[in-house]
Coordinates of C-alpha atoms in Angstrom, one line a residue:
Chain A
M1 CA 0.0 0.0 0.0
P2 CA 2.7 2.6 0.9
R3 CA 4.5 1.8 -2.4
R4 CA 1.3 2.4 -4.3
L5 CA 0.8 5.8 -2.7
L6 CA 4.4 6.8 -3.5
L7 CA 3.9 5.6 -7.1
V8 CA 0.7 7.8 -7.4
L9 CA 2.6 10.7 -5.9
A10 CA 5.6 10.2 -8.3
C11 CA 3.2 10.1 -11.3
F12 CA 1.6 13.3 -10.0
C13 CA 5.0 15.0 -9.7
A14 CA 5.9 13.8 -13.2
A15 CA 2.6 15.1 -14.6
T16 CA 3.1 18.5 -13.1
L17 CA 6.7 18.7 -14.4
K18 CA 5.5 17.9 -17.9
A19 CA 2.6 20.4 -17.7
Q20 CA 4.4 23.6 -17.0
N21 CA 7.7 25.4 -17.3
F22 CA 10.8 24.6 -15.2
D23 CA 11.4 28.1 -13.7
N24 CA 10.1 27.0 -10.3
I25 CA 12.0 23.7 -10.1
Q26 CA 14.8 23.5 -7.5
I27 CA 17.4 20.8 -7.0
H28 CA 19.4 20.6 -3.8
G29 CA 21.5 17.9 -2.2
F30 CA 24.2 17.1 0.3
A31 CA 26.9 14.5 0.9
T32 CA 28.9 13.8 4.1
Q33 CA 31.7 11.5 5.2
G34 CA 32.2 10.6 8.9
F35 CA 34.9 9.1 11.1
L36 CA 34.8 7.5 14.5
F37 CA 37.6 6.4 16.8
S38 CA 36.8 5.1 20.3
S39 CA 39.0 4.0 23.2
N40 CA 36.7 1.1 24.1
N41 CA 33.7 -0.6 22.4
N42 CA 32.5 -0.4 18.8
Y43 CA 29.9 2.3 18.5
L44 CA 26.9 2.2 16.2
T45 CA 28.2 -1.1 14.6
M46 CA 31.2 0.7 13.2
N47 CA 34.7 -0.7 14.0
S48 CA 35.3 2.5 15.9
S49 CA 37.8 1.0 18.4
T50 CA 40.3 0.7 15.5
G51 CA 39.1 3.9 13.8
S52 CA 36.4 3.7 11.2
M53 CA 35.2 5.7 8.2
Q54 CA 32.2 3.4 7.5
W55 CA 29.9 6.4 7.6
T56 CA 28.7 8.0 4.4
E57 CA 25.5 9.8 3.7
G58 CA 23.9 11.7 0.8
A59 CA 20.6 13.1 -0.4
L60 CA 19.1 14.8 -3.4
N61 CA 15.8 16.5 -3.7
V62 CA 13.7 18.1 -6.4
T63 CA 10.8 20.5 -5.6
D64 CA 8.4 22.3 -7.9
S65 CA 6.2 25.2 -6.9
V66 CA 3.3 24.4 -9.2
T67 CA 1.3 27.4 -8.0
D68 CA 1.8 29.9 -5.2
K69 CA -0.1 27.5 -2.9
L70 CA 0.8 24.1 -4.2
R71 CA 4.3 22.6 -4.0
V72 CA 5.4 19.0 -4.8
G73 CA 8.7 17.4 -4.1
I74 CA 10.7 14.3 -3.4
Q75 CA 14.0 13.6 -1.7
V76 CA 16.0 10.4 -2.0
H77 CA 18.6 9.5 0.7
M78 CA 21.3 6.9 1.2
Y79 CA 23.3 6.2 4.3
Q80 CA 25.9 3.6 5.3
M81 CA 26.8 3.7 9.0
G82 CA 28.7 0.6 10.0
E83 CA 26.3 -2.2 9.3
F84 CA 23.3 0.1 9.2
G85 CA 21.7 1.4 6.0
G86 CA 23.2 0.3 2.7
P87 CA 24.0 1.5 -0.8
N88 CA 20.4 1.7 -1.9
L89 CA 18.5 5.0 -2.3
V90 CA 15.4 5.3 -0.2
V91 CA 12.7 7.9 -0.4
D92 CA 13.3 10.2 2.5
W93 CA 10.2 12.3 1.9
A94 CA 7.9 12.7 -1.1
S95 CA 4.9 15.0 -0.6
G96 CA 2.4 17.4 -2.1
D97 CA 2.0 20.5 0.0
Y98 CA -1.1 22.8 -0.2
K99 CA -0.9 26.0 1.8
F100 CA -4.3 27.7 2.0
N101 CA -2.8 30.6 3.8
D102 CA -0.1 31.2 6.5
Q103 CA -2.5 29.9 9.2
I104 CA -3.2 26.5 7.7
G105 CA -1.7 24.1 5.2
V106 CA -1.8 20.4 4.5
R107 CA 0.9 18.0 3.4
A108 CA 0.4 14.4 2.2
G109 CA 2.7 11.6 1.1
K110 CA 5.8 10.5 2.9
I111 CA 6.3 13.4 5.3
K112 CA 8.9 14.3 7.9
V113 CA 7.5 14.1 11.4
R114 CA 7.9 17.3 13.4
L115 CA 8.5 16.3 17.0
G116 CA 10.8 18.3 19.3
L117 CA 13.6 20.5 18.1
F118 CA 15.4 18.3 15.6
N119 CA 13.4 15.1 14.8
D120 CA 12.4 16.2 11.3
S121 CA 15.9 17.4 10.4
Q122 CA 18.1 15.0 12.3
D123 CA 19.4 13.4 9.0
V124 CA 20.5 16.8 7.6
D125 CA 24.0 17.1 8.9
S126 CA 24.8 20.5 7.4
L127 CA 22.3 22.2 9.7
F128 CA 24.1 21.4 12.9
L129 CA 27.3 22.1 14.8
W130 CA 27.3 18.6 16.1
V131 CA 28.8 15.5 14.4
L132 CA 26.3 13.4 16.5
L133 CA 23.1 15.0 17.8
P134 CA 22.3 14.0 21.4
Q135 CA 21.9 10.3 21.0
S136 CA 19.6 10.0 24.0
I137 CA 16.8 11.6 22.0
Y138 CA 18.1 11.3 18.4
P139 CA 19.7 7.9 18.1
D140 CA 21.3 7.6 14.6
D141 CA 20.8 3.8 14.6
N142 CA 17.0 4.2 14.9
R143 CA 16.3 7.5 13.3
D144 CA 14.6 6.2 10.1
Y145 CA 11.6 4.9 12.1
D146 CA 11.0 8.2 13.9
L147 CA 11.9 10.5 11.0
A148 CA 9.0 10.2 8.6
A149 CA 5.6 8.7 8.2
L150 CA 3.4 7.8 5.2
G151 CA 0.3 9.8 5.8
G152 CA -0.8 13.4 6.1
E153 CA -0.1 16.5 8.2
V154 CA -1.9 19.8 8.9
Y155 CA 0.3 22.7 9.9
G156 CA 0.3 26.4 10.3
D157 CA 1.4 29.6 12.1
L158 CA -0.8 31.6 14.3
R159 CA 0.1 35.1 15.2
L160 CA -0.9 36.2 18.7
G161 CA -0.2 39.9 18.4
S162 CA 3.0 41.9 18.6
R163 CA 3.3 41.4 22.3
R164 CA 2.5 37.7 22.5
G165 CA 4.6 36.2 19.7
S166 CA 3.3 33.4 17.6
L167 CA 2.3 29.7 17.7
Q168 CA 3.5 27.1 15.2
Y169 CA 1.5 23.9 15.2
S170 CA 1.5 20.6 13.3
G171 CA -0.4 17.4 13.6
H172 CA 0.0 14.2 11.7
V173 CA -1.5 10.7 11.1
G174 CA 0.0 7.9 9.2
N175 CA 1.9 4.7 9.1
T176 CA 5.5 3.8 9.9
T177 CA 7.7 0.8 9.2
L178 CA 10.8 -0.3 11.0
D179 CA 13.9 0.2 8.9
A180 CA 14.9 -3.3 7.7
N181 CA 18.6 -2.3 8.1
G182 CA 18.2 -0.2 11.2
G183 CA 18.9 -0.5 14.9
Y184 CA 15.4 -1.7 16.1
M185 CA 15.5 -4.7 13.7
R186 CA 19.0 -5.5 14.9
Q187 CA 18.0 -5.3 18.5
L188 CA 15.0 -7.6 17.9
A189 CA 17.2 -10.0 16.1
Q190 CA 19.5 -10.2 19.2
Y191 CA 16.4 -11.5 21.1
G192 CA 15.9 -14.1 18.3
L193 CA 13.1 -12.2 16.7
V194 CA 13.7 -12.3 13.0
F195 CA 10.9 -11.1 10.7
P196 CA 10.4 -11.9 7.0
S197 CA 9.3 -8.3 6.6
P198 CA 9.8 -5.4 9.1
P199 CA 6.9 -4.7 11.6
S200 CA 4.8 -1.6 10.8
G201 CA 1.9 0.2 12.4
S202 CA 0.0 3.4 12.8
T203 CA 1.3 6.7 14.2
S204 CA -0.3 10.0 15.1
G205 CA 0.9 13.0 17.0
G206 CA 1.5 16.7 17.0
D207 CA 3.9 19.5 18.0
L208 CA 3.1 23.0 19.3
R209 CA 5.8 25.6 19.7
W210 CA 5.5 29.2 21.0
L211 CA 7.8 31.7 19.5
T212 CA 7.7 34.0 22.5
P213 CA 7.9 37.8 22.3
L214 CA 11.3 37.6 23.9
R215 CA 13.5 37.7 20.8
G216 CA 15.0 34.3 20.0
L217 CA 13.2 32.3 22.8
T218 CA 11.1 29.3 21.7
I219 CA 9.2 26.9 24.0
G220 CA 7.4 23.8 22.8
A221 CA 5.9 20.4 23.4
G222 CA 5.0 17.4 21.3
A223 CA 3.6 14.0 21.5
A224 CA 3.5 11.0 19.2
N225 CA 1.7 7.7 19.5
Y226 CA 3.3 4.6 17.9
A227 CA 1.9 1.1 17.4
L228 CA 3.6 -1.8 15.8
D229 CA 2.7 -5.3 14.6
G230 CA 4.9 -8.0 13.0
A231 CA 4.6 -11.6 12.3
A232 CA 7.0 -14.5 11.7
P233 CA 6.2 -18.3 11.3
A234 CA 7.1 -19.0 15.0
F235 CA 5.7 -15.9 16.7
N236 CA 3.7 -12.6 16.6
F237 CA 5.0 -9.3 17.8
H238 CA 2.7 -6.6 19.1
M239 CA 3.4 -3.1 20.5
P240 CA 0.2 -1.5 21.6
G241 CA -0.1 2.3 21.2
S242 CA 2.8 4.0 23.0
L243 CA 2.6 7.7 23.7
N244 CA 6.0 9.4 23.5
V245 CA 6.2 13.0 24.8
V246 CA 8.8 15.8 24.5
Y247 CA 9.2 19.2 26.0
Y248 CA 11.8 21.6 24.8
A249 CA 13.1 25.2 24.7
Q250 CA 15.8 27.0 22.8
W251 CA 17.1 30.5 23.0
D252 CA 19.2 32.3 20.3
H253 CA 20.8 35.4 21.8
G254 CA 23.5 37.1 19.6
R255 CA 26.3 34.6 19.2
W256 CA 24.9 32.3 21.9
H257 CA 22.6 29.4 21.3
L258 CA 21.1 27.5 24.2
A259 CA 18.7 24.5 23.9
G260 CA 17.3 21.6 25.9
E261 CA 14.8 18.8 25.6
Y262 CA 13.2 16.2 27.9
Y263 CA 11.8 13.1 26.2
R264 CA 9.9 10.2 27.6
S265 CA 9.2 6.9 25.7
P266 CA 7.4 4.1 27.6
L267 CA 7.4 1.1 25.3
R268 CA 5.8 -2.3 25.9
F269 CA 6.2 -5.2 23.5
V270 CA 4.2 -8.4 23.6
I271 CA 5.6 -11.5 21.9
N272 CA 3.2 -14.4 21.3
T273 CA 4.7 -17.9 20.6
G274 CA 2.9 -21.2 20.6
D275 CA 4.0 -21.7 24.2
G276 CA 2.4 -18.4 25.5
A277 CA 2.9 -14.7 25.6
S278 CA 5.8 -12.7 27.2
A279 CA 6.1 -8.9 27.6
L280 CA 9.2 -6.7 27.4
I281 CA 8.8 -3.3 29.1
N282 CA 11.0 -0.2 28.8
D283 CA 10.6 3.3 30.1
F284 CA 13.1 5.6 28.5
R285 CA 13.6 9.0 30.0
C286 CA 16.0 11.2 28.1
W287 CA 17.2 14.8 28.3
Y288 CA 20.0 17.1 27.4
P289 CA 21.1 20.7 27.7
M290 CA 23.3 22.2 24.9
L291 CA 25.2 25.4 24.5
S292 CA 27.1 26.8 21.5
Y293 CA 28.8 30.0 20.6
S294 CA 29.7 31.4 17.1
V295 CA 33.3 32.6 17.5
T296 CA 33.4 33.9 14.0
R297 CA 31.1 33.6 11.0
K298 CA 33.0 30.4 10.1
L299 CA 33.8 28.9 13.5
Q300 CA 31.4 27.5 16.1
L301 CA 32.1 25.8 19.4
G302 CA 29.7 24.0 21.7
S303 CA 29.0 21.4 24.3
Y304 CA 26.1 19.2 25.4
Y305 CA 25.4 16.6 28.0
S306 CA 23.0 13.9 26.9
V307 CA 21.4 11.4 29.3
M308 CA 19.2 8.3 28.6
S309 CA 18.0 6.0 31.4
N310 CA 15.6 3.1 31.3
H311 CA 13.5 3.3 34.4
A312 CA 11.9 -0.1 33.8
G313 CA 15.2 -1.6 34.9
D314 CA 17.9 -0.9 37.6
T315 CA 19.2 2.5 36.5
S316 CA 22.5 1.9 38.4
L317 CA 23.5 -0.8 35.9
P318 CA 25.5 0.4 32.8
E319 CA 23.2 -1.4 30.4
N320 CA 20.2 0.7 31.6
Y321 CA 21.8 4.1 31.0
S322 CA 23.9 6.1 28.6
K323 CA 25.5 9.5 29.5
D324 CA 27.5 11.4 27.0
W325 CA 29.5 14.6 27.6
V326 CA 30.4 16.3 24.3
L327 CA 32.7 19.1 23.2
S328 CA 32.3 20.1 19.5
S329 CA 33.6 22.5 16.9
R330 CA 32.6 23.3 13.3
Y331 CA 34.3 25.3 10.6
D332 CA 32.6 26.4 7.4
F333 CA 35.2 26.7 4.7
N334 CA 32.7 28.4 2.4
P335 CA 28.8 28.4 2.1
Y336 CA 29.0 24.8 0.7
F337 CA 31.8 22.9 2.4
Y338 CA 32.3 22.4 6.2
G339 CA 34.2 20.2 8.6
K340 CA 33.4 19.2 12.2
I341 CA 35.3 17.5 15.0
E342 CA 34.1 16.6 18.5
G343 CA 35.0 14.6 21.6
H344 CA 32.6 12.2 23.4
F345 CA 33.0 11.0 27.0
L346 CA 30.6 8.1 27.2
H347 CA 29.4 6.4 30.4
G348 CA 27.0 3.4 30.3
T349 CA 26.2 1.0 27.5
G350 CA 22.5 1.5 27.2
A351 CA 22.6 3.1 23.8
G352 CA 24.6 2.9 20.6
Y353 CA 26.2 -0.6 21.3
Y354 CA 25.4 -4.0 19.9
N355 CA 26.6 -7.3 21.3
D356 CA 27.4 -8.8 17.9
T357 CA 29.8 -6.0 17.1
N358 CA 31.4 -6.1 20.6
L359 CA 32.1 -9.8 20.9
N360 CA 34.6 -9.4 23.7
G361 CA 32.0 -7.7 25.9
L362 CA 31.3 -4.0 26.6
K363 CA 33.3 -1.8 28.9
P364 CA 31.1 0.7 30.9
N365 CA 33.1 3.8 29.8
S366 CA 34.6 5.0 26.6
T367 CA 36.0 8.2 25.0
M368 CA 35.5 8.8 21.4
L369 CA 36.6 11.2 18.6
A370 CA 34.1 11.9 15.9
A371 CA 34.7 13.9 12.8
R372 CA 32.7 14.7 9.7
I373 CA 33.1 16.7 6.5
G374 CA 30.2 17.7 4.3
F375 CA 29.0 19.4 1.2
S376 CA 25.6 20.9 0.7
F377 CA 24.0 22.9 -2.1
Chain B
M1 CA 7.6 47.4 -23.9
R2 CA 6.9 48.9 -20.4
K3 CA 8.6 45.9 -18.8
A4 CA 11.6 46.4 -21.1
I5 CA 11.9 50.1 -20.1
C6 CA 11.6 49.2 -16.4
T7 CA 14.3 46.6 -16.8
T8 CA 16.7 49.0 -18.5
R9 CA 16.1 51.6 -15.8
A10 CA 16.7 49.0 -13.1
H11 CA 20.0 48.0 -14.7
I12 CA 21.2 51.7 -14.8
L13 CA 20.1 52.2 -11.2
G14 CA 21.8 49.0 -10.2
L15 CA 25.0 50.2 -11.8
V16 CA 24.8 53.5 -9.8
I17 CA 24.2 51.5 -6.6
L18 CA 27.2 49.3 -7.4
L19 CA 29.5 52.3 -8.1
G20 CA 28.3 54.1 -5.0
G21 CA 29.7 51.5 -2.6
F22 CA 28.3 50.7 0.8
S23 CA 29.6 51.2 4.3
A24 CA 28.4 48.1 6.1
Q25 CA 29.1 49.5 9.5
A26 CA 27.4 52.9 9.1
Q27 CA 24.2 52.3 7.3
D28 CA 21.0 50.3 7.2
V29 CA 19.5 49.0 4.0
V30 CA 16.5 50.2 2.1
I31 CA 13.6 47.8 1.8
V32 CA 12.0 47.7 -1.7
T33 CA 9.1 45.9 -3.2
N34 CA 7.6 45.5 -6.7
K35 CA 5.5 48.5 -7.7
G36 CA 2.4 46.3 -7.6
V37 CA 2.7 45.8 -3.9
L38 CA 0.2 48.2 -2.3
I39 CA 1.7 48.7 1.1
S40 CA 3.9 51.6 2.2
H41 CA 5.3 50.2 5.4
I42 CA 5.9 46.9 7.1
T43 CA 6.4 45.9 10.7
P44 CA 9.8 44.4 11.8
A45 CA 8.0 41.2 12.7
E46 CA 6.3 40.9 9.3
L47 CA 9.6 41.6 7.5
K48 CA 11.3 38.9 9.6
D49 CA 8.5 36.4 9.0
I50 CA 8.6 36.9 5.3
F51 CA 12.4 36.4 5.1
T52 CA 12.4 33.4 7.3
G53 CA 9.6 31.7 5.5
A54 CA 7.0 31.9 8.3
R55 CA 4.8 34.2 6.3
T56 CA 4.1 34.1 2.6
R57 CA 1.8 37.1 2.3
F58 CA 1.8 40.8 3.0
A59 CA -0.6 42.4 5.5
D60 CA -3.0 43.2 2.7
G61 CA -3.2 39.5 1.7
S62 CA -1.1 39.7 -1.5
R63 CA 1.7 37.2 -2.1
A64 CA 5.2 38.1 -0.9
I65 CA 8.2 36.8 -2.7
P66 CA 11.5 37.5 -0.7
V67 CA 14.7 37.9 -2.6
V68 CA 18.2 38.3 -1.1
L69 CA 21.8 38.8 -2.1
K70 CA 24.1 35.8 -2.1
G71 CA 26.5 37.5 0.2
G72 CA 28.4 40.7 0.9
P73 CA 28.2 43.6 3.4
V74 CA 24.7 44.7 2.3
H75 CA 23.4 41.2 2.8
E76 CA 25.0 40.9 6.2
V77 CA 23.7 44.3 7.4
F78 CA 20.2 43.3 6.4
L79 CA 20.4 39.9 8.2
R80 CA 21.9 41.5 11.3
N81 CA 19.6 44.5 11.6
H82 CA 16.3 42.9 10.5
L83 CA 16.5 39.1 11.2
G84 CA 19.2 38.9 13.9
D85 CA 20.9 36.2 11.9
N86 CA 24.4 35.8 10.5
P87 CA 24.8 34.4 7.0
S88 CA 25.4 30.8 8.3
E89 CA 22.3 30.9 10.5
F90 CA 20.2 32.3 7.7
R91 CA 21.5 29.6 5.3
A92 CA 20.8 26.9 7.8
R93 CA 17.3 28.1 8.4
W94 CA 16.4 27.8 4.7
R95 CA 18.3 24.6 4.2
K96 CA 16.2 23.1 7.0
A97 CA 13.0 23.9 5.1
V98 CA 14.5 22.6 1.8
F99 CA 15.7 19.3 3.2
T100 CA 12.7 18.5 5.4
G101 CA 10.2 19.2 2.5
E102 CA 8.7 22.2 4.3
G103 CA 9.7 24.8 1.8
S104 CA 11.7 25.9 -1.2
M105 CA 14.9 28.0 -1.2
L106 CA 14.3 31.7 -1.6
K107 CA 15.6 33.6 -4.6
E108 CA 19.2 34.7 -4.4
C109 CA 20.8 37.4 -6.6
E110 CA 24.5 37.9 -7.3
S111 CA 24.4 41.7 -7.3
E112 CA 22.2 44.6 -6.2
A113 CA 21.6 45.3 -9.9
A114 CA 20.3 41.8 -10.4
L115 CA 18.2 42.1 -7.3
L116 CA 16.7 45.4 -8.4
S117 CA 15.9 44.0 -11.8
Y118 CA 14.2 40.9 -10.1
V119 CA 12.1 43.1 -7.8
T120 CA 11.2 45.4 -10.7
N121 CA 9.9 42.6 -12.8
T122 CA 8.4 40.1 -10.3
P123 CA 4.9 40.8 -8.8
G124 CA 5.0 40.5 -5.0
A125 CA 8.8 40.6 -4.8
I126 CA 10.5 42.2 -1.7
G127 CA 14.2 42.8 -1.3
Y128 CA 16.7 45.3 0.0
L129 CA 19.3 47.7 -1.5
S130 CA 22.1 49.7 0.0
R131 CA 20.5 53.0 -0.8
A132 CA 17.2 54.5 -2.0
V133 CA 16.5 54.3 -5.7
D134 CA 14.1 55.9 -8.2
G135 CA 10.5 55.2 -7.0
D136 CA 9.3 54.7 -10.5
V137 CA 10.7 51.2 -10.9
V138 CA 10.3 49.9 -7.3
R139 CA 8.4 50.9 -4.2
V140 CA 10.5 51.9 -1.2
I141 CA 8.8 51.0 2.0
T142 CA 9.5 51.9 5.6
V143 CA 9.9 49.4 8.5
S144 CA 8.1 50.5 11.6
P145 CA 6.2 48.8 14.4

């Protein structure tokens, strides 16, 4: 069904391209290459303990403003991060967007999900100072599941008057599928749960942010409900609706940028086999504060402290938490090319590690150097 | 014919602007719109919203098409004084819209002459110049609360 919808959308895009001139068509893209080197443990399935460059990403998009209210577009994306992703292009988003006015618009197709500060843009490296966004809330190994949904969205911008700022809202409904080459599938496989096709399910949610009258200060909250179902010959997998919530704030003041988020994700999986049912319960609570400073127009420095803990287990055990202290820098060589380098001080093994790429066991602490260069146009 | 005359005048005015130079530290920019835009002033919030993509229409409901310079001191003064951004922040703001499917990149011009020509010939266009120009080809509007 999702493939059929994308095919219809692709035909629609092709028809509009053929029907009018090409003045409003835009093509943009980016490409990045990353590097990780860690003192202990292999991170995100890369051979980081010996130094690894198994991290390449790229995307290309085409958009066309058919009228001043209707816009269509598609973005294809590829990523290879250790054993995640692969060389194949996947549709990152493909949508038709009709904006009735500034207060309300609708978008349909495969859409990016706005949730918190960076969910919809977490795979666009050129936007950020950081090589890795706070992995407690934006885990790179699982991002494809959270990033986009096949469905529809309503969005808009409501002005509250010159002394009250404005509200930006969005709400979505749709369907999501686990990334066949992503982290969730790999984690399930470690429990012996191997599926002929990735589990999928419905999602719905929204995000509301207040651009306050205090210049540069934004406060917001969002929630998204996810359900999943999957089947294999020997078992069924079921995740009833799980409501994830996020609260956030950011403040841009001159050269300073301050941000923080708190995210809670209670997840309950039920696995039915011929012998009966068993449940797996998690309660992830994640947060970070981040601070950055633009030293010059080309150089930025920053730091964040990212924490994830699973309160369904003993949070004193390293496997139930992950804490990451990060120092980062970015240099823009010109408007198109940039480079980044950052240091990570990791404590706990609750995120980013996989047993089958750490066969000698995990050490509770590790330091890591991460670097990335990129090109965007 | 009228469009051709306007375009020629815009090119001449653009050349004058270019030769006149611009002191980035001392001046603010002049906000200009296409002659067909029927407003005489704009609030700082409206101007910021239009150039950040949050608003696509002027206060009278007509469509607003922002246009900027690719770089240079005039561009930087406009960003600093009216948006509170530096060029990197401004670029990131628009790239986010482009790569998340939420918007299209706004029009960029290599020079003030090209920007003036674009504003002159594009209904709804709004941009900025280093100094006031002949009101016959574009409309100069004030920024006030």
